[in-house]
PDB file of C-alpha atoms in Angstrom:
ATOM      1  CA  UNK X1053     -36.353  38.749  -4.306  1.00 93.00           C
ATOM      2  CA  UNK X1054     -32.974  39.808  -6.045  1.00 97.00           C
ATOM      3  CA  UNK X1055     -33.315  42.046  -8.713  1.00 98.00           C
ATOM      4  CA  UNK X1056     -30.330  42.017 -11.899  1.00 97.00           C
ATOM      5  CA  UNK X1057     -30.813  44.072 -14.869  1.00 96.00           C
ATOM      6  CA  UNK X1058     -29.938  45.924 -17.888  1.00 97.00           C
ATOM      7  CA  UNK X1059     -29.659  48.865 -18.891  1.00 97.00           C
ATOM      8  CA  UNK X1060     -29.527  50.592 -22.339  1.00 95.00           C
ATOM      9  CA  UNK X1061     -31.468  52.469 -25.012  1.00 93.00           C
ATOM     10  CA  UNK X1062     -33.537  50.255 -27.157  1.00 89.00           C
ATOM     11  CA  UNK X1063     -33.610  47.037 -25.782  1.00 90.00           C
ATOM     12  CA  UNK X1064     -35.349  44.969 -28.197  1.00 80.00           C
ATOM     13  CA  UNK X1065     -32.079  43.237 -29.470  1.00 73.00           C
ATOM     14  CA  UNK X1066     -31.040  41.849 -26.049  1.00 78.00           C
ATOM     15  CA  UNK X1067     -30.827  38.290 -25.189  1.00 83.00           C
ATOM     16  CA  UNK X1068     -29.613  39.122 -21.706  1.00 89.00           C
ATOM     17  CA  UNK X1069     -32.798  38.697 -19.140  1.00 92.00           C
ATOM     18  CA  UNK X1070     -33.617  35.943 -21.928  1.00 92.00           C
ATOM     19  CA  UNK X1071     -30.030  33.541 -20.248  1.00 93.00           C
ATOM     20  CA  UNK X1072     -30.672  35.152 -17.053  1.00 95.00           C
ATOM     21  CA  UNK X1073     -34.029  33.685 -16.561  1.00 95.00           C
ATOM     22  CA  UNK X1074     -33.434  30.326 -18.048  1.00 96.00           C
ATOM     23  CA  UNK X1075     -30.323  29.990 -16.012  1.00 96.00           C
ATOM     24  CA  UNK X1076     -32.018  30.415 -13.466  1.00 97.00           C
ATOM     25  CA  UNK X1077     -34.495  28.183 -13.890  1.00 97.00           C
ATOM     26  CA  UNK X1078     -32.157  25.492 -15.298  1.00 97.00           C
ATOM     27  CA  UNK X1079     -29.609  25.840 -12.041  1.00 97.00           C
ATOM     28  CA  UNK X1080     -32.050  25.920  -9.443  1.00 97.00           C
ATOM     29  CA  UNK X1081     -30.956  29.508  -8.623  1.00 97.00           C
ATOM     30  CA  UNK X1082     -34.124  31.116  -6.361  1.00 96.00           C
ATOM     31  CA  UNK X1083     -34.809  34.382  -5.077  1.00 97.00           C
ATOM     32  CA  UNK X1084     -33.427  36.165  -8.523  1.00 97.00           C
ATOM     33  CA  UNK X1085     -35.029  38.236 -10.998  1.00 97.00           C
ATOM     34  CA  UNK X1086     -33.375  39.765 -14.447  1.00 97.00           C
ATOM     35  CA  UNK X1087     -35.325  43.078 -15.993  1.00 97.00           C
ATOM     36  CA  UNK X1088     -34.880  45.302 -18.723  1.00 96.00           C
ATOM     37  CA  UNK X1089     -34.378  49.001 -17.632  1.00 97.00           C
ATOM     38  CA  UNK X1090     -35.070  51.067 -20.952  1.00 96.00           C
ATOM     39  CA  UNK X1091     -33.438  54.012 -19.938  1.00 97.00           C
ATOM     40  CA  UNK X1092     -33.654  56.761 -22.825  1.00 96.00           C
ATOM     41  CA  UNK X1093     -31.145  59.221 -21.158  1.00 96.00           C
ATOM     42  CA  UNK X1094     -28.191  57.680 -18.869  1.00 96.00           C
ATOM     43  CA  UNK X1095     -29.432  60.791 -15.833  1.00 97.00           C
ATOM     44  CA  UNK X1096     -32.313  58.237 -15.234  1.00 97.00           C
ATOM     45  CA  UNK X1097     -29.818  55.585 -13.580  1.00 98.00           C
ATOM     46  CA  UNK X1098     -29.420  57.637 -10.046  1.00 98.00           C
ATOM     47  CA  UNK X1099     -34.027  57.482  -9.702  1.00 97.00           C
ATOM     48  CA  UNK X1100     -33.613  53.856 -11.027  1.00 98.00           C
ATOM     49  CA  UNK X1101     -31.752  52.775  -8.778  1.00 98.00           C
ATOM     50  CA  UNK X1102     -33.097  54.562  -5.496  1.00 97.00           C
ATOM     51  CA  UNK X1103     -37.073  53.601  -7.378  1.00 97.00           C
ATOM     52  CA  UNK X1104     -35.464  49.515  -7.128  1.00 97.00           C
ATOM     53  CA  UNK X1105     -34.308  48.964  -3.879  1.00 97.00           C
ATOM     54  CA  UNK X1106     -33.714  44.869  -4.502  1.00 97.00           C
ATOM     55  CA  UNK X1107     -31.221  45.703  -7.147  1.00 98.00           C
ATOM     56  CA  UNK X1108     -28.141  44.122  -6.307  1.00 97.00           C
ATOM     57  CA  UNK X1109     -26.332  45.031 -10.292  1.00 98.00           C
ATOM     58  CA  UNK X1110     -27.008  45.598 -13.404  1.00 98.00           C
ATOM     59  CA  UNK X1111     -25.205  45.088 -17.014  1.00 96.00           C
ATOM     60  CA  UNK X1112     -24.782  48.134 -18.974  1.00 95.00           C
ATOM     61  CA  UNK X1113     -25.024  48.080 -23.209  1.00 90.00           C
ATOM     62  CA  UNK X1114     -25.657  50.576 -25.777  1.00 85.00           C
ATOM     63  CA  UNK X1115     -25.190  53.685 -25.440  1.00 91.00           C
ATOM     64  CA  UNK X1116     -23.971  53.956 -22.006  1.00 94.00           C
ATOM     65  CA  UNK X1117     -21.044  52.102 -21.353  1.00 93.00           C
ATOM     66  CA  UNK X1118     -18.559  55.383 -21.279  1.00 93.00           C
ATOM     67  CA  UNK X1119     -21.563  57.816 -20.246  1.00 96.00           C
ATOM     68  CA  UNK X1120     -22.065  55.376 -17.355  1.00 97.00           C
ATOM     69  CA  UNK X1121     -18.767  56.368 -15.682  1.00 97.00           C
ATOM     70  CA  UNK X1122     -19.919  59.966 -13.966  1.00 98.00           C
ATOM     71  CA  UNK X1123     -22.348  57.804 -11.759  1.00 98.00           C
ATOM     72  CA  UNK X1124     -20.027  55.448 -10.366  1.00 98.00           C
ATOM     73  CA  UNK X1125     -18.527  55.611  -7.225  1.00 98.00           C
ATOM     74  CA  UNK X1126     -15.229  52.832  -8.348  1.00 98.00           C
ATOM     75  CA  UNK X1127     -14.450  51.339 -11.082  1.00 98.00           C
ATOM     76  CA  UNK X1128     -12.121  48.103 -11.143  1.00 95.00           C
ATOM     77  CA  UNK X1129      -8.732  48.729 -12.587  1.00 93.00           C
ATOM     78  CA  UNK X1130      -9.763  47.034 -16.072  1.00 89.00           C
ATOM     79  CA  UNK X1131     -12.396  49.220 -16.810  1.00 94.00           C
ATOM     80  CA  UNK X1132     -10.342  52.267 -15.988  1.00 94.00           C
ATOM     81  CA  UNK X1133      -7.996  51.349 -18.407  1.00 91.00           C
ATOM     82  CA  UNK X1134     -10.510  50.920 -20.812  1.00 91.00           C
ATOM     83  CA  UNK X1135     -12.985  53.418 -20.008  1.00 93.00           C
ATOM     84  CA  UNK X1136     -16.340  51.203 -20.664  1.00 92.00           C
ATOM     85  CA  UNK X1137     -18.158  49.736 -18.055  1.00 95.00           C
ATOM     86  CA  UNK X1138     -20.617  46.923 -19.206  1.00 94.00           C
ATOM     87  CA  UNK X1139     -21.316  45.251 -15.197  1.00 97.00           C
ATOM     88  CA  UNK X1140     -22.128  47.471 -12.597  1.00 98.00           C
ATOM     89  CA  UNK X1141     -22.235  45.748  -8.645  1.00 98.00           C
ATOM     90  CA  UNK X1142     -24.895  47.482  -6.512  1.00 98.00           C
ATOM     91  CA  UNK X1143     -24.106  47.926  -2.455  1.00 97.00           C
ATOM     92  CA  UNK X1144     -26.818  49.117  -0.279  1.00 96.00           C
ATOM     93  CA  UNK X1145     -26.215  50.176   3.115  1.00 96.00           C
ATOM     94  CA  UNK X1146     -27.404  53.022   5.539  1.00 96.00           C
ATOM     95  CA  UNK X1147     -23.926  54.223   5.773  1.00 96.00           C
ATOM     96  CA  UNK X1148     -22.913  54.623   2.221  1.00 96.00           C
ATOM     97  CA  UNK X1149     -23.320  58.073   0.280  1.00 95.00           C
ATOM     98  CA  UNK X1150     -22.919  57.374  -3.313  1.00 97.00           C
ATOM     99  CA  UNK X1151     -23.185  59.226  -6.797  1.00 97.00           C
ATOM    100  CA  UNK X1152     -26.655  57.958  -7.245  1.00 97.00           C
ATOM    101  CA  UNK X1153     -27.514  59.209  -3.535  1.00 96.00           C
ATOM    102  CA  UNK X1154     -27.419  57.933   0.240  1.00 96.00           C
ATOM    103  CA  UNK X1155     -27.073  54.312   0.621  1.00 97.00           C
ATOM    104  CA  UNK X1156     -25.924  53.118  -1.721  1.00 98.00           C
ATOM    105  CA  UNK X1157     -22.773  52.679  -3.770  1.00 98.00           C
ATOM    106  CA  UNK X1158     -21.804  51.645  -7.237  1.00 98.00           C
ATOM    107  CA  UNK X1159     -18.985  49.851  -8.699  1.00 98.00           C
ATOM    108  CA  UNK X1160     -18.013  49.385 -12.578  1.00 98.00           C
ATOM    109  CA  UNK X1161     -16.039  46.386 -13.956  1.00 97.00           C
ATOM    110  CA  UNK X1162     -15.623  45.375 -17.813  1.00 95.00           C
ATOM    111  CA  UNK X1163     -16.878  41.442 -18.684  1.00 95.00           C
ATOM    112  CA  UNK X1164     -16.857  41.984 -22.117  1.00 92.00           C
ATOM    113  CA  UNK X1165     -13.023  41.962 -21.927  1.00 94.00           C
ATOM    114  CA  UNK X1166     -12.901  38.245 -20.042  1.00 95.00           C
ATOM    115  CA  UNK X1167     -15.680  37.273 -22.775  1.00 95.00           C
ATOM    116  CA  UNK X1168     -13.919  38.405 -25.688  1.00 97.00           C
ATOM    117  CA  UNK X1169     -10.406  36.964 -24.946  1.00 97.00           C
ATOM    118  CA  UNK X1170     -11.788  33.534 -23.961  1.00 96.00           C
ATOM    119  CA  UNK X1171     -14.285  33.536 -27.519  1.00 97.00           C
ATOM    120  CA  UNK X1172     -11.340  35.005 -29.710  1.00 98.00           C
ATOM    121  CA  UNK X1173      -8.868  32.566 -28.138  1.00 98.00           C
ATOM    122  CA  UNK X1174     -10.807  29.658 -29.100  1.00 96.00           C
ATOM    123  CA  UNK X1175     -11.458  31.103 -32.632  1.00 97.00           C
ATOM    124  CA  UNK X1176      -7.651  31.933 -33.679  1.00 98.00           C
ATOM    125  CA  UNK X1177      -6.072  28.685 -31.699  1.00 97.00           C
ATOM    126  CA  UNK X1178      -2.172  29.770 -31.661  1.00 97.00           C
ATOM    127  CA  UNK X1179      -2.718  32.436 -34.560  1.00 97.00           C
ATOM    128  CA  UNK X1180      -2.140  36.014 -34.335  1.00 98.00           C
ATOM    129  CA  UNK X1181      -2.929  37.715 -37.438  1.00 98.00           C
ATOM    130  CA  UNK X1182      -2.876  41.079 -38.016  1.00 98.00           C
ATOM    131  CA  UNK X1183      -6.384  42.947 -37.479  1.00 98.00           C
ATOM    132  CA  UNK X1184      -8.932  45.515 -38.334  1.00 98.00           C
ATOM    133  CA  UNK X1185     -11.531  46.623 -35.781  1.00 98.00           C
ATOM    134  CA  UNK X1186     -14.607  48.113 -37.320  1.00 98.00           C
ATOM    135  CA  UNK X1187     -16.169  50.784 -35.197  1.00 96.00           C
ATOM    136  CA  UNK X1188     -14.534  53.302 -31.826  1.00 93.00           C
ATOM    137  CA  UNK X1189     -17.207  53.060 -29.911  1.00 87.00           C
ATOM    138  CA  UNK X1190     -17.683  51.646 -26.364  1.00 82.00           C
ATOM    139  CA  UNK X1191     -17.892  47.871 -27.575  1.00 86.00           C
ATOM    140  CA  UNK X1192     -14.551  48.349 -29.397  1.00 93.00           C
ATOM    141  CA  UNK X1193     -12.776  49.609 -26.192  1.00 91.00           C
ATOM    142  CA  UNK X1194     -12.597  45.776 -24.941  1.00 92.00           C
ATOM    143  CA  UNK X1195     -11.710  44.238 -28.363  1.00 96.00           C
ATOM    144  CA  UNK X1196      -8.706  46.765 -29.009  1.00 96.00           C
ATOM    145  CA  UNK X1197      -7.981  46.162 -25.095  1.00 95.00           C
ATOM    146  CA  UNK X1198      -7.208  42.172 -25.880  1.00 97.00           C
ATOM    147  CA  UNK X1199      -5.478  42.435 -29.187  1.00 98.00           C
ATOM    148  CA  UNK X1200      -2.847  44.748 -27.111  1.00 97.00           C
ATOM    149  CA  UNK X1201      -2.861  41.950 -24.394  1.00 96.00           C
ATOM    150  CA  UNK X1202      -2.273  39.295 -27.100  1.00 98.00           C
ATOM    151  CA  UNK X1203       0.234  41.269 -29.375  1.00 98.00           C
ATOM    152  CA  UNK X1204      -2.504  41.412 -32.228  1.00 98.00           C
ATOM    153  CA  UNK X1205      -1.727  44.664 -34.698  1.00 98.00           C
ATOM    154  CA  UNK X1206      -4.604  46.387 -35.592  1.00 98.00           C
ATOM    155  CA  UNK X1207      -6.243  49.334 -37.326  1.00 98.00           C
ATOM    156  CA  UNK X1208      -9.513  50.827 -36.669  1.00 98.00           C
ATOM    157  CA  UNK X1209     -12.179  52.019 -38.766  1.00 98.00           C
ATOM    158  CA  UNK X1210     -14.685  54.346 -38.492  1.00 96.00           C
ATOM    159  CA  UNK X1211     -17.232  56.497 -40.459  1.00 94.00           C
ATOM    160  CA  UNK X1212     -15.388  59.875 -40.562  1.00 91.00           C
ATOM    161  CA  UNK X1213     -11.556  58.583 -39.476  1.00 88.00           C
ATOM    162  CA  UNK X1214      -8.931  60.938 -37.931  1.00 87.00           C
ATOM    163  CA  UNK X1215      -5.315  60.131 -37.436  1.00 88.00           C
ATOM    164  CA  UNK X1216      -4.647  56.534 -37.346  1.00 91.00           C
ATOM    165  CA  UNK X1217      -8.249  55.543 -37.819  1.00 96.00           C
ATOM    166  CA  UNK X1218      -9.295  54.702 -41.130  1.00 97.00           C
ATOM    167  CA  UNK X1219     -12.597  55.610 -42.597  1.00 97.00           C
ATOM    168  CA  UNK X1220     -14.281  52.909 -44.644  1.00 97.00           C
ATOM    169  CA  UNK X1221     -14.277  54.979 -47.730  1.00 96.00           C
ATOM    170  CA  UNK X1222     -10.177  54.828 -47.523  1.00 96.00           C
ATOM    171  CA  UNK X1223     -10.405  51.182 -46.744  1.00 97.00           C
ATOM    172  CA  UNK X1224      -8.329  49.724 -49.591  1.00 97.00           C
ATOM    173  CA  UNK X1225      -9.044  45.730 -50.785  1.00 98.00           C
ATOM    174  CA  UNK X1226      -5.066  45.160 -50.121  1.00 98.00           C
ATOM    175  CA  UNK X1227      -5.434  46.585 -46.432  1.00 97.00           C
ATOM    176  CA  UNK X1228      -8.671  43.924 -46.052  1.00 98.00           C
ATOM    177  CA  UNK X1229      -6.644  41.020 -47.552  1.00 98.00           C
ATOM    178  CA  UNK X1230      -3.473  41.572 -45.250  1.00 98.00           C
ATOM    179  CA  UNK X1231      -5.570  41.598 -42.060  1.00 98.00           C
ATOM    180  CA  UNK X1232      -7.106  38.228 -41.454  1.00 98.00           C
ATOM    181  CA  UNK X1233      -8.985  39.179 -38.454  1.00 98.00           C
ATOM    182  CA  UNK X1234     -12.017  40.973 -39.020  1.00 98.00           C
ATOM    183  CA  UNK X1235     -13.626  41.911 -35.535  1.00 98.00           C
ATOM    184  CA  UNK X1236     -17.125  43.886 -36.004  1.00 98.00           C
ATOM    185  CA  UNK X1237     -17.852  45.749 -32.965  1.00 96.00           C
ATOM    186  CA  UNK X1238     -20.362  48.098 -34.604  1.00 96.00           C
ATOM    187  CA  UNK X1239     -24.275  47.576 -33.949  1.00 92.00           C
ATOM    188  CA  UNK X1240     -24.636  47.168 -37.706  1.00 96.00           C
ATOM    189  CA  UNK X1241     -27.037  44.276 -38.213  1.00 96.00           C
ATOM    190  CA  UNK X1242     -28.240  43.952 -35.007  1.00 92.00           C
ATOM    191  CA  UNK X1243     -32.060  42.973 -34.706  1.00 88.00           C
ATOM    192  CA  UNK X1244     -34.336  44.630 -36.684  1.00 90.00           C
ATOM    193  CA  UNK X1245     -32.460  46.245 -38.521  1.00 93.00           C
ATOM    194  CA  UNK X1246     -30.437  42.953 -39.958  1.00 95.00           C
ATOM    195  CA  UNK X1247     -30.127  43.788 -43.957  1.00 95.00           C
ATOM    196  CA  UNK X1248     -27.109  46.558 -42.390  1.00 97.00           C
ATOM    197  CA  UNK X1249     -23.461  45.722 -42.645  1.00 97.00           C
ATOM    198  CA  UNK X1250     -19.988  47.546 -42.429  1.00 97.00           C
ATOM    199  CA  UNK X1251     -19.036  48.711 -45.186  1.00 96.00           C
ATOM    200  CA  UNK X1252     -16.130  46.838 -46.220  1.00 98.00           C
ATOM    201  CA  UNK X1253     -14.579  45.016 -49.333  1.00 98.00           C
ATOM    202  CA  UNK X1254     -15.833  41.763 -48.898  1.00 98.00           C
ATOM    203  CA  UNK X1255     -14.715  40.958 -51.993  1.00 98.00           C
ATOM    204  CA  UNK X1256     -10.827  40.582 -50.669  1.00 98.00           C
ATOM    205  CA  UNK X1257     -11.674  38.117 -47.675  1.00 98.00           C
ATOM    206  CA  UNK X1258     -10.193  34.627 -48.266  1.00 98.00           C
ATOM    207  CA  UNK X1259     -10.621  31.494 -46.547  1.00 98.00           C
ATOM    208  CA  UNK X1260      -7.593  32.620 -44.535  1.00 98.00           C
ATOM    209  CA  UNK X1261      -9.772  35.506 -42.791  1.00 98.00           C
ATOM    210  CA  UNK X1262     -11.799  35.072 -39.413  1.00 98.00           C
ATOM    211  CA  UNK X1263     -14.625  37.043 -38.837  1.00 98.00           C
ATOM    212  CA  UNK X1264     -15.891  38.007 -35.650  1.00 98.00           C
ATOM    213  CA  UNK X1265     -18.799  39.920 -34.708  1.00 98.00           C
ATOM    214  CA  UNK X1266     -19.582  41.088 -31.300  1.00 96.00           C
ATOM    215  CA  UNK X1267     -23.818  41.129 -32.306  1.00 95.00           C
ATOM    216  CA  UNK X1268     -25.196  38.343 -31.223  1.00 92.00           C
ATOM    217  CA  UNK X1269     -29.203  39.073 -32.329  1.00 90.00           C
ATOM    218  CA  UNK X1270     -28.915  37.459 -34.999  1.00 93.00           C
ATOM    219  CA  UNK X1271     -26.842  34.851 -34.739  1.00 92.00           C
ATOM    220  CA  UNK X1272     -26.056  34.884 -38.109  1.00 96.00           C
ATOM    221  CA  UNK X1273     -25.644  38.466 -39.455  1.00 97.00           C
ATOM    222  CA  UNK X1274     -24.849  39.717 -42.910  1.00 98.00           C
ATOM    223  CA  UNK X1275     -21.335  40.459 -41.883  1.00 98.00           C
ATOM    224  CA  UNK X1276     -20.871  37.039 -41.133  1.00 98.00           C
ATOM    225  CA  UNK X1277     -22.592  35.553 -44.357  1.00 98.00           C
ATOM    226  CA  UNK X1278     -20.346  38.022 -46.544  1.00 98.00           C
ATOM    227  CA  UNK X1279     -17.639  36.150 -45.046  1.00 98.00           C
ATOM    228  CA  UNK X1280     -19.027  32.479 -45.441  1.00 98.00           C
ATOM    229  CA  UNK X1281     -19.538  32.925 -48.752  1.00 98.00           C
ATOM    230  CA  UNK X1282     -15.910  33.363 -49.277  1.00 98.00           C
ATOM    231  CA  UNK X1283     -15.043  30.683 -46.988  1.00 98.00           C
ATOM    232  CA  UNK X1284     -13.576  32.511 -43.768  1.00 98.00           C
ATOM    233  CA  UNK X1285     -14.077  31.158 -40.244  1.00 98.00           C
ATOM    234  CA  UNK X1286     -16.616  33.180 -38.347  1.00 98.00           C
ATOM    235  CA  UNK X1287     -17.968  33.661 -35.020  1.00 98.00           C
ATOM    236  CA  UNK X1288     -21.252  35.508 -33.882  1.00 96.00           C
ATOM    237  CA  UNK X1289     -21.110  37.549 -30.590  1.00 94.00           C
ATOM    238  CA  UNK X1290     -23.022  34.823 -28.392  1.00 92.00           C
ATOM    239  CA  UNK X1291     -20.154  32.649 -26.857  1.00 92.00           C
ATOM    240  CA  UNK X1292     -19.137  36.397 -26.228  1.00 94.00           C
ATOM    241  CA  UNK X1293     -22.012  36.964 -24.451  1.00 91.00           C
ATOM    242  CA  UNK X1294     -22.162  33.871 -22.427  1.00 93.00           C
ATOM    243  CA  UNK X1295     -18.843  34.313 -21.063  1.00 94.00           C
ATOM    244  CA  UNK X1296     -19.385  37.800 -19.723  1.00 94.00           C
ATOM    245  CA  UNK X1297     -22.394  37.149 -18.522  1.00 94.00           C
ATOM    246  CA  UNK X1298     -20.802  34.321 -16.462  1.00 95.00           C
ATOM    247  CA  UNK X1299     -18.431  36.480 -15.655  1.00 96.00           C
ATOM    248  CA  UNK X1300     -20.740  39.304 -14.275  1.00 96.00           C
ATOM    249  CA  UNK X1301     -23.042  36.617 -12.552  1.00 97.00           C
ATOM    250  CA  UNK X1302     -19.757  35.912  -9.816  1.00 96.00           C
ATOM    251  CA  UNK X1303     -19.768  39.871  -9.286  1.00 97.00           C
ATOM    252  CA  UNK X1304     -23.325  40.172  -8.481  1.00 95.00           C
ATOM    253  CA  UNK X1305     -23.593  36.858  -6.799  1.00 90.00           C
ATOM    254  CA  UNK X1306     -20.459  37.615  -4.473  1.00 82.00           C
ATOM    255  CA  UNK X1307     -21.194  38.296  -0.970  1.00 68.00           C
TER     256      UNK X1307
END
């Protein structure tokens, strides 16, 4: 048996071993397993990995996809450039001498990029509005990563912000109203805790505005409701999710 996991700190929001298992059930894929690693401090990975010795990869989510990095022995060129891992591909051999220890050897790529552009794409069409990206954390690495690729403008906003970072307190209605892509890549809302948003002025969103959120449990968070009320186009994190996790099945999968 094949083991694929995840990795992160909590783990009650994630729908990943949820698609893993039913794909592979659905696909007739045997001789695969997906688990949840609750990890509560990112030094854990090196014993994980030597304590599973059918781990082939593993996906990576909150908080670790930047504190990930120190353990990895390569990291594809995308991920460099963005500094987040999210899919990490697990080689086992008597020969290798790794970060995590002897035999084996890790190797980092970011999916969440690949997911994002192919969800966004088919949310704007030919559109490129101008954006804001709530949140500078790990998630937000990809998302700023493919509005550069695609010539989208943005501004980011944060809690505190420094420099060219807004905080949401300085977050005027007129800056909301000019940007008509919304991309949440903040944990607000996420399962349990679902009556959280960003705080933002809904009030200025039009039915020009598309709202995306990168959570995907639920489906339907109150980010996105604030902006179907007001009649923008949103888009949960799920196709998101399906699409990397597509994605990351070829890199575990390939021989």
């Amino acid at each position: 048996m094949k083991t694929i996991g995840l990795i992160g700190f909590p783990l009650g929001h994630s729908f990943s071993r949820k698609y893993f298992t039913e794909k592979f059930k659905k696909e007739h894929i045997e001789g695969y397993e997906y688990r949840n690693f609750e990890l509560p401090a990112v030094e854990r990975i090196p014993q994980m990995v030597q304590e599973t010795p059918d781990l082939i990869g593993f996906n990576v989510t909150i908080p670790y996809k930047q504190r990930i990095l120190p353990y990895l022995d390569e990291v594809d060129a995308a991920a460099r450039k963005i500094g987040a891992v999210n899919c990490v591909k697990v080689e086992r051999a008597a020969e290798l001498h790794g970060r995590c220890g002897d035999g084996v050897r890790l190797t980092g790529y970011n999916t969440d990029v690949y997911g994002f552009r192919l969800s966004l794409l088919d949310m704007l069409g030919d559109r490129r509005p101008d954006a804001l990206v709530l949140g500078t954390g790990g998630a937000s690495l990809a998302v700023r990563s493919v509005l550069e690729e695609l010539g989208i403008a943005y501004r980011s906003v944060s809690r505190t912000g420094t420099g060219e970072v807004l905080s949401y307190a300085s977050l005027t209605a007129e800056e909301t109203a000019s940007r008509l892509l919304i991309v949440n890549a903040t944990p607000l809302g996420t399962f349990p805790n679902t009556d959280t948003a960003a705080d933002i002025p809904y009030d200025a969103l039009t039915g020009e505005h598309c709202l995306y959120d990168l959570v995907y449990n639920p489906a339907d968070t109150r980010f996105t409701r604030e902006g179907r009320r007001r009649g923008a186009t949103v888009m949960s994190g799920y196709m998101m999710l399906k699409q990397q996790a597509e994605k990351g099945w070829e890199i575990f999968a390939a021989k």
